[in-house]
XYZ file of C-alpha atoms in Angstrom:
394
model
C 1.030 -83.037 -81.611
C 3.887 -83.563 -84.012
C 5.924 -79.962 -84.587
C 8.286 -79.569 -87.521
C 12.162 -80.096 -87.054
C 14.611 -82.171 -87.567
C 12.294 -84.943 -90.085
C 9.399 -83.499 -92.516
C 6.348 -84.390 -90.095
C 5.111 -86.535 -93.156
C 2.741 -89.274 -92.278
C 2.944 -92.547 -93.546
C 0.432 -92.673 -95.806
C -2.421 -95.505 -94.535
C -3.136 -97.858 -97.581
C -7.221 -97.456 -98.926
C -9.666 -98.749 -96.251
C -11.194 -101.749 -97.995
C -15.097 -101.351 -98.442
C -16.928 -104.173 -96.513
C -18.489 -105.340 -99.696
C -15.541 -105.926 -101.448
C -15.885 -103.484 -104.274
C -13.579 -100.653 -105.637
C -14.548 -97.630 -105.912
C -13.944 -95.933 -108.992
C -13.784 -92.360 -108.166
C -10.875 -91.019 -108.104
C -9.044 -93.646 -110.671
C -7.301 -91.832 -113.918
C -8.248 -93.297 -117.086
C -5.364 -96.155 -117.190
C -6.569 -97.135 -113.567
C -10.087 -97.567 -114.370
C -8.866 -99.666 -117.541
C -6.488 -101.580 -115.321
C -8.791 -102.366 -112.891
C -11.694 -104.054 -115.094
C -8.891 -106.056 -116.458
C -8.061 -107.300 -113.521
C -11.880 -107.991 -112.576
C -11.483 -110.075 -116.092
C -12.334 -108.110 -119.326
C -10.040 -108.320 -122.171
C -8.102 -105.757 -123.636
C -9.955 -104.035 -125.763
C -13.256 -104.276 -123.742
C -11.483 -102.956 -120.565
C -10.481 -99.866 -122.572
C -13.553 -99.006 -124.331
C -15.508 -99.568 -120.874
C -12.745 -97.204 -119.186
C -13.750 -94.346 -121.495
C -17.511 -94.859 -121.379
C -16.690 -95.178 -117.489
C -14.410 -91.807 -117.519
C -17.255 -89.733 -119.421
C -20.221 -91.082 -117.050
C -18.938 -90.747 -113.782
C -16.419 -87.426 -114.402
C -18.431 -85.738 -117.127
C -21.969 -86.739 -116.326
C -22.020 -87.515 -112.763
C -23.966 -90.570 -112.747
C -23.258 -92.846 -109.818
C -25.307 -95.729 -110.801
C -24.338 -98.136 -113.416
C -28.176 -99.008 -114.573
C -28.389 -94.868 -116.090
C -24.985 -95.553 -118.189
C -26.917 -95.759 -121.177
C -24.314 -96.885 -123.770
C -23.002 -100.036 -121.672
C -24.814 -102.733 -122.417
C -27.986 -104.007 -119.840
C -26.301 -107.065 -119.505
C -22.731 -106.049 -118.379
C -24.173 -103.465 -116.266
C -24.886 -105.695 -113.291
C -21.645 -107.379 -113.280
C -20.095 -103.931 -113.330
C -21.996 -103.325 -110.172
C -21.587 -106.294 -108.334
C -17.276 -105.544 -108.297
C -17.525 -101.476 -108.533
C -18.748 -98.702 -106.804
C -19.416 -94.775 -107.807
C -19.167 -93.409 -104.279
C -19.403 -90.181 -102.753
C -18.687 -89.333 -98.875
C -20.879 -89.336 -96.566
C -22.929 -86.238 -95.550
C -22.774 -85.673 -91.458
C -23.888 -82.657 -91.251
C -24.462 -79.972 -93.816
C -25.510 -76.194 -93.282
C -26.360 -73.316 -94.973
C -25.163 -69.530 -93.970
C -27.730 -66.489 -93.947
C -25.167 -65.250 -96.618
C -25.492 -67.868 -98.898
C -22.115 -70.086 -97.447
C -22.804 -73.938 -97.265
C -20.287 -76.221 -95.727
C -20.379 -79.645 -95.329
C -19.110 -82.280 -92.411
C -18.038 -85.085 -94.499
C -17.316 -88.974 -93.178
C -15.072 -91.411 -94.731
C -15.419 -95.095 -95.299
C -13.205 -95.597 -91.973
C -15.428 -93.238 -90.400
C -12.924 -90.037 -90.180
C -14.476 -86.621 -90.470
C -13.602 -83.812 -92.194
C -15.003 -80.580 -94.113
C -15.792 -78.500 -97.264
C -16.928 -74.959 -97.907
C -18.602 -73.630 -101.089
C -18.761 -69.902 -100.902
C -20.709 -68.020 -103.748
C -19.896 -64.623 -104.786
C -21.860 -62.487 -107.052
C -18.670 -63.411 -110.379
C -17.665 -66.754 -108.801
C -18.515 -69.743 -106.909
C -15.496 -70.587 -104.662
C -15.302 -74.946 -103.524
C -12.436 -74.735 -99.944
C -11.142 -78.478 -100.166
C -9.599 -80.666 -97.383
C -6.242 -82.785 -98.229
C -6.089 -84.142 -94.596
C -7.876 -85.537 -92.003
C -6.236 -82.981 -89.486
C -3.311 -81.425 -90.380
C 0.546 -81.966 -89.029
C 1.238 -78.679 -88.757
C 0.032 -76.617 -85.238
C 0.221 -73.172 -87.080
C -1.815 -71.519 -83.671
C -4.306 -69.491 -85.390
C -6.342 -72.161 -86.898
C -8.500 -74.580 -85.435
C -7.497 -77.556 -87.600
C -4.162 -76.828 -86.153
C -4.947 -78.213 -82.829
C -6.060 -81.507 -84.641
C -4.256 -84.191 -84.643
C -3.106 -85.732 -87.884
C -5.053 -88.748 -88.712
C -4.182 -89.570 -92.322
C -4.145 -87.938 -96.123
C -7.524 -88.395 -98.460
C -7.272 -90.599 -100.813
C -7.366 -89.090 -104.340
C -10.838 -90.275 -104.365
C -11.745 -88.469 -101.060
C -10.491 -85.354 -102.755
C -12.388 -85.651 -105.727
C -15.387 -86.701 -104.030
C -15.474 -83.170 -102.377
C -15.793 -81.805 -105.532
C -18.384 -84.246 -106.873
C -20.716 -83.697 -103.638
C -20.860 -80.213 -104.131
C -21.768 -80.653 -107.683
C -24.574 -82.917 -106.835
C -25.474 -80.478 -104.798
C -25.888 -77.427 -107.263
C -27.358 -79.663 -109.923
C -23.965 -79.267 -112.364
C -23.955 -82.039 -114.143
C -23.028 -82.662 -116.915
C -19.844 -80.713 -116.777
C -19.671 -77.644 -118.799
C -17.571 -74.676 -118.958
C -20.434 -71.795 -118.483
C -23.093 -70.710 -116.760
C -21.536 -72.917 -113.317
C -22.261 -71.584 -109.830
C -18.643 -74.238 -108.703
C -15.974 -71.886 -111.256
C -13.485 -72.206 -108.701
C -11.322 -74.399 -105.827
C -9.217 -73.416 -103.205
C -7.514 -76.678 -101.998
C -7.762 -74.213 -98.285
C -9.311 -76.989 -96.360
C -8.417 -79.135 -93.306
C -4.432 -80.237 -94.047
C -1.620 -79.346 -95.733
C -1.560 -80.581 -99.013
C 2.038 -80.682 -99.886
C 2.618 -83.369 -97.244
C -0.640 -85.163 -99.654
C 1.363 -84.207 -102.825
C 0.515 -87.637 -104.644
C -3.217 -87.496 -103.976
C -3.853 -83.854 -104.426
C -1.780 -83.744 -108.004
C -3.450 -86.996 -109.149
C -6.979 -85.332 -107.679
C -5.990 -81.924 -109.453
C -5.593 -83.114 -112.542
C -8.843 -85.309 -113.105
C -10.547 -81.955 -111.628
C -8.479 -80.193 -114.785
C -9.054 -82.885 -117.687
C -10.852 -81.183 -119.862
C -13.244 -84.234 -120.303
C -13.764 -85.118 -117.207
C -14.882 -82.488 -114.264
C -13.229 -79.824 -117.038
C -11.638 -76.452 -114.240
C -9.053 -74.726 -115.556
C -5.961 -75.191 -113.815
C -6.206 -70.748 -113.649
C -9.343 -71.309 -111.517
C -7.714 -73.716 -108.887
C -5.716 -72.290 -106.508
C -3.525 -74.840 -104.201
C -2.376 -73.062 -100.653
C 0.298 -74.153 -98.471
C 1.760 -72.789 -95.062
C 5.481 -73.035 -96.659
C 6.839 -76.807 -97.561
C 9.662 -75.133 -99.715
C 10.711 -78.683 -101.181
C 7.499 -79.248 -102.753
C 6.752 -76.122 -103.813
C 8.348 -76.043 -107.109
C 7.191 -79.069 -107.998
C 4.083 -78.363 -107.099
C 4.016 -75.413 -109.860
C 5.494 -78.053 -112.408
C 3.341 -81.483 -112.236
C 0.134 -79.506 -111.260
C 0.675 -76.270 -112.614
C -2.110 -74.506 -110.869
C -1.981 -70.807 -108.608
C -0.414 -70.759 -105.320
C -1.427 -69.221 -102.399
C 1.297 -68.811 -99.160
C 0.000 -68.662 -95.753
C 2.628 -66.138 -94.734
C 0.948 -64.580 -91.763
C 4.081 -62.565 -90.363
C 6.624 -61.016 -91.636
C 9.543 -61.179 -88.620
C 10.916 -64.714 -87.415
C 9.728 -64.065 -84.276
C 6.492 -64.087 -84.901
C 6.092 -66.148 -87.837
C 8.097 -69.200 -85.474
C 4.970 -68.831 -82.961
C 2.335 -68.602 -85.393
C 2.958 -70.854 -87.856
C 5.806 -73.662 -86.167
C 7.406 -74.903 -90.081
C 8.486 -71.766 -90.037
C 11.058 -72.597 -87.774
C 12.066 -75.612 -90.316
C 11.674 -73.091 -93.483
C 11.776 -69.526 -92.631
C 10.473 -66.635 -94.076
C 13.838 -65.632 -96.761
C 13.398 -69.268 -97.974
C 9.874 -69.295 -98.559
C 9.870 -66.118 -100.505
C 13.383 -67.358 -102.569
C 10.731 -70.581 -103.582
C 7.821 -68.280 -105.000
C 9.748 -66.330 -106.702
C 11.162 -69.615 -108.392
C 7.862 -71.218 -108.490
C 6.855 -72.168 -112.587
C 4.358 -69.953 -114.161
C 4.298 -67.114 -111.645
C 4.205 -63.641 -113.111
C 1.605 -60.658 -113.330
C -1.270 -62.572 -114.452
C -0.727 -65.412 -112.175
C -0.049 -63.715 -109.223
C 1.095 -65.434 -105.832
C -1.325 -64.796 -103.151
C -0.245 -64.206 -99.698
C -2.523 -64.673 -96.767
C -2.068 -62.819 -93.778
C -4.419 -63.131 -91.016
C -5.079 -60.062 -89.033
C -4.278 -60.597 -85.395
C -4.579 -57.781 -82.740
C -1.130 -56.481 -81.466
C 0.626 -59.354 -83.085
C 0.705 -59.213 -86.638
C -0.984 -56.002 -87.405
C 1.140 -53.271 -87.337
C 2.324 -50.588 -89.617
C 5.604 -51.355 -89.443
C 4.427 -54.933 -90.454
C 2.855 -53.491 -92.894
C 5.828 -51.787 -94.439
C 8.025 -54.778 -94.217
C 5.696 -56.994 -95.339
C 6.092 -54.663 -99.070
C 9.596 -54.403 -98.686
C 10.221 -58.403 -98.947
C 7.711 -58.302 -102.055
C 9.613 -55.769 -103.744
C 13.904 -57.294 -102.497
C 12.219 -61.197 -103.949
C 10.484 -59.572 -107.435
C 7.253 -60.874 -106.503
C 4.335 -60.710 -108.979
C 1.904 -60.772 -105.658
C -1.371 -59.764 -104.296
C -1.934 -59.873 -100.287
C -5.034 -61.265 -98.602
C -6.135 -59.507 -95.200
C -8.113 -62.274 -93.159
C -9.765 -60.676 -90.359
C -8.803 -63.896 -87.818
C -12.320 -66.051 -87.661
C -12.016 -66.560 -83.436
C -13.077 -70.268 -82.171
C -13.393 -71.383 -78.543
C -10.081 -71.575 -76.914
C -8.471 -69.263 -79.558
C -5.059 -67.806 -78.465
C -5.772 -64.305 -80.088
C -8.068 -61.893 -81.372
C -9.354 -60.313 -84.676
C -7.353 -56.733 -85.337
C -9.849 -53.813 -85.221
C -11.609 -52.703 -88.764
C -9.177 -49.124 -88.158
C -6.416 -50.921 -88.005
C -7.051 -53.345 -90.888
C -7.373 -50.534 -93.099
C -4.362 -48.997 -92.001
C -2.935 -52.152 -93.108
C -4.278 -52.523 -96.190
C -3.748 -48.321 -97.287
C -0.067 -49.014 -96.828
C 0.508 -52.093 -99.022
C -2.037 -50.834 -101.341
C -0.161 -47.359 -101.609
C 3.237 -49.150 -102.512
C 1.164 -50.432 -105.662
C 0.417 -54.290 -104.114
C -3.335 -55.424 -104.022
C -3.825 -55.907 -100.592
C -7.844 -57.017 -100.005
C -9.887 -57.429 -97.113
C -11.361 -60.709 -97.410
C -15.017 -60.315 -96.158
C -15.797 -62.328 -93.178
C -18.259 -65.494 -94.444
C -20.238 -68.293 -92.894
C -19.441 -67.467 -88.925
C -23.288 -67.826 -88.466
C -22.101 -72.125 -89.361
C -18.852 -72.480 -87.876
C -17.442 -71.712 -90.939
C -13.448 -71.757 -89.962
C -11.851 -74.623 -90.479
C -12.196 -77.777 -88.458
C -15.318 -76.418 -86.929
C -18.168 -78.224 -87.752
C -15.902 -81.239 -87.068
C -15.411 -79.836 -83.352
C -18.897 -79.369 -82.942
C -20.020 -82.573 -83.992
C -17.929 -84.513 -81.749
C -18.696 -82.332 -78.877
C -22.623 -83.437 -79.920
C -21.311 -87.042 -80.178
C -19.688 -87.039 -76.877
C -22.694 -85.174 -75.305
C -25.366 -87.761 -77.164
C -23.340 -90.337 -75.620
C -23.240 -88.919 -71.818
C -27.363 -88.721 -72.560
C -28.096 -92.370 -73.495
C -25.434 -93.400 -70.440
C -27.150 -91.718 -68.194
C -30.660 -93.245 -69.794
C -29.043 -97.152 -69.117
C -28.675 -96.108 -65.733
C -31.892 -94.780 -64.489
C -33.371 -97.897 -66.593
C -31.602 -99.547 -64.036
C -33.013 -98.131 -61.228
């Protein structure tokens, strides 16, 4: 397991797994990448940009992932368009729905790595909880993606997919700004998506184009567990709200919680959101804090927690997790008593300080999960048909 120090635990990003067939796929390409690529499969000029529009508008707008339905492209182009291209979507391992109304999804890449996304609906919102990473680089010890290892960054494509599936899946398309049950994304998944910062911002913003999957960059929330470097120009080339998985508020604690903090501590951290672009008291910076029995929970904690707000300006609201606990999990959840306590004190120093309602632990909902699970099934399903070879031979 890589831990933070002296070199950013960046991975090298792997180059796009070919598809066996030999065609690209086109989700996830901007406008001038689409265009680019038909020229290259050997239209002209002009046809390679009037196809990249039509192309933008069906797959983006419309949702259509077959190239026979693209109604304005003419029958006999269509074909040759599918023989080079593909309109993909990841594949669906395992998908399950909560008795409150959560659904999350294992998902399986072309190079056959696994990993998740959660839609949770609300009765004002629909909330989409988006992976960056297959794993994640960073062992913060509360989470069970944490004791992943780091595989490799989704594509752009990947990212977008995620989106796209769930779509398909409520029956929104075309794209249109009312009247959704998807009004919102969290990019909360498996990984850290500053250490994805090219694929995420070019994934963000074909999520944001207006003509294309059409969020608004105030509905899209991107969190991080404190990759100061990126941070501001994460609020400039992607502009959308940022969430801080601060956790603790004492070195200490915060060093054996979540590790980058040992790279980037806590003074630092807060110094970059109150310099991050576009924060103030309608775009609020979210802290999350998961509650952990006699570790984080305190009302001292509590106290200090509003004092940093107040010495770094913030314009922030707080987050109470109650911790989601997995098999093998290092702590436990703080009691509902002491949760409120919590809460009444950052609440009473005029800071919105939420409990976030427990959802989906009927489904493995916490992330990295599902993923667990299913290889633990794998690995079982595997010791089953072993064992069938060998009493077949006697």
């Amino acid at each position: 397991m890589q831990m933070p120090g002296h070199i950013d635990p960046v991975p090298v990003p792997r180059a796009a797994v070919p598809r066996a067939d030999g065609r690209l796929d086109l989700v996830g390409l901007s406008r001038p990448q689409i265009r680019e690529a038909l020229l290259a499969a050997g239209l002209d000029e002009r046809q390679a940009k009037l196809r990249a529009k039509q192309l933008w508008h069906w797959i983006y707008n419309r949702g259509v992932t077959d190239f026979a339905l693209m109604t304005d492209i003419a029958k006999a182009q269509q074909p040759w368009l599918a023989e080079r291209f593909v309109i993909g979507r990841p594949e669906v391992v395992e998908a399950q729905v909560s008795t409150d109304g959560t659904r999350k999804w294992l998902l399986r890449s072309d190079d056959g790595q696994d990993y998740e996304m959660v839609f949770i609906p609300d009765a004002d919102r629909g909330t989409l909880c988006v992976s960056s990473q297959v794993g994640c680089t960073l062992n913060c010890r509360f989470c069970h993606t944490g004791t992943m290892r780091l595989v490799r960054n989704l594509t752009a494509g990947e990212i977008v997919g995620q989106v796209m599936l769930a779509r398909d899946g409520l029956g929104e398309w075309p794209s249109q700004p009312e009247g959704r049950l998807l009004t919102n994304i969290v990019m909360m998944g498996m990984g850290e998506p500053l250490y994805n910062f090219d694929n995420v911002r070019d994934a963000l913003k074909i999520v944001m184009d207006g003509d294309g999957l059409a969020l608004s960059k105030r509905r899209i929330t991107l969190s991080t567990s404190g990759v100061v470097p990126k941070m501001a120009q994460a609020g400039e080339e992607i502009g959308v709200n940022l969430a801080v998985s601060l956790h603790a508020v004492t070195k200490d604690v915060r060093d054996e919680i979540v590790p980058l903090n040992r790279k980037y501590g806590i003074e630092e951290l807060l110094q970059a959101c109150a310099d991050y672009p576009g924060a103030n008291n309608a775009r609020r910076i979210t802290f999350e804090y998961v509650m952990l029995k006699g570790k984080n929970d305190s009302d001292d904690d509590a106290r200090e927690l509003v004092r940093l707000i107040r010495k770094y300006k913030l314009p922030a609201k707080v987050n109470l997790i109650p911790f989601n606990p997995w098999p093998g999990a290092p702590y436990e959840c703080s009691d509902p008593e002491r949760i409120r306590s919590f809460s009444n004190i950052i609440f009473e120093a005029g800071i919105s300080a939420p409990v976030r309602t427990p959802r989906g632990r009927d489904i493995d909902a916490a992330c990295g999960q599902l993923k667990t699970a299913a290889e633990k099934k794998s690995r079982a399903e595997l010791d089953r048909q072993a064992e069938e070879k060998l009493a077949a031979l006697g």
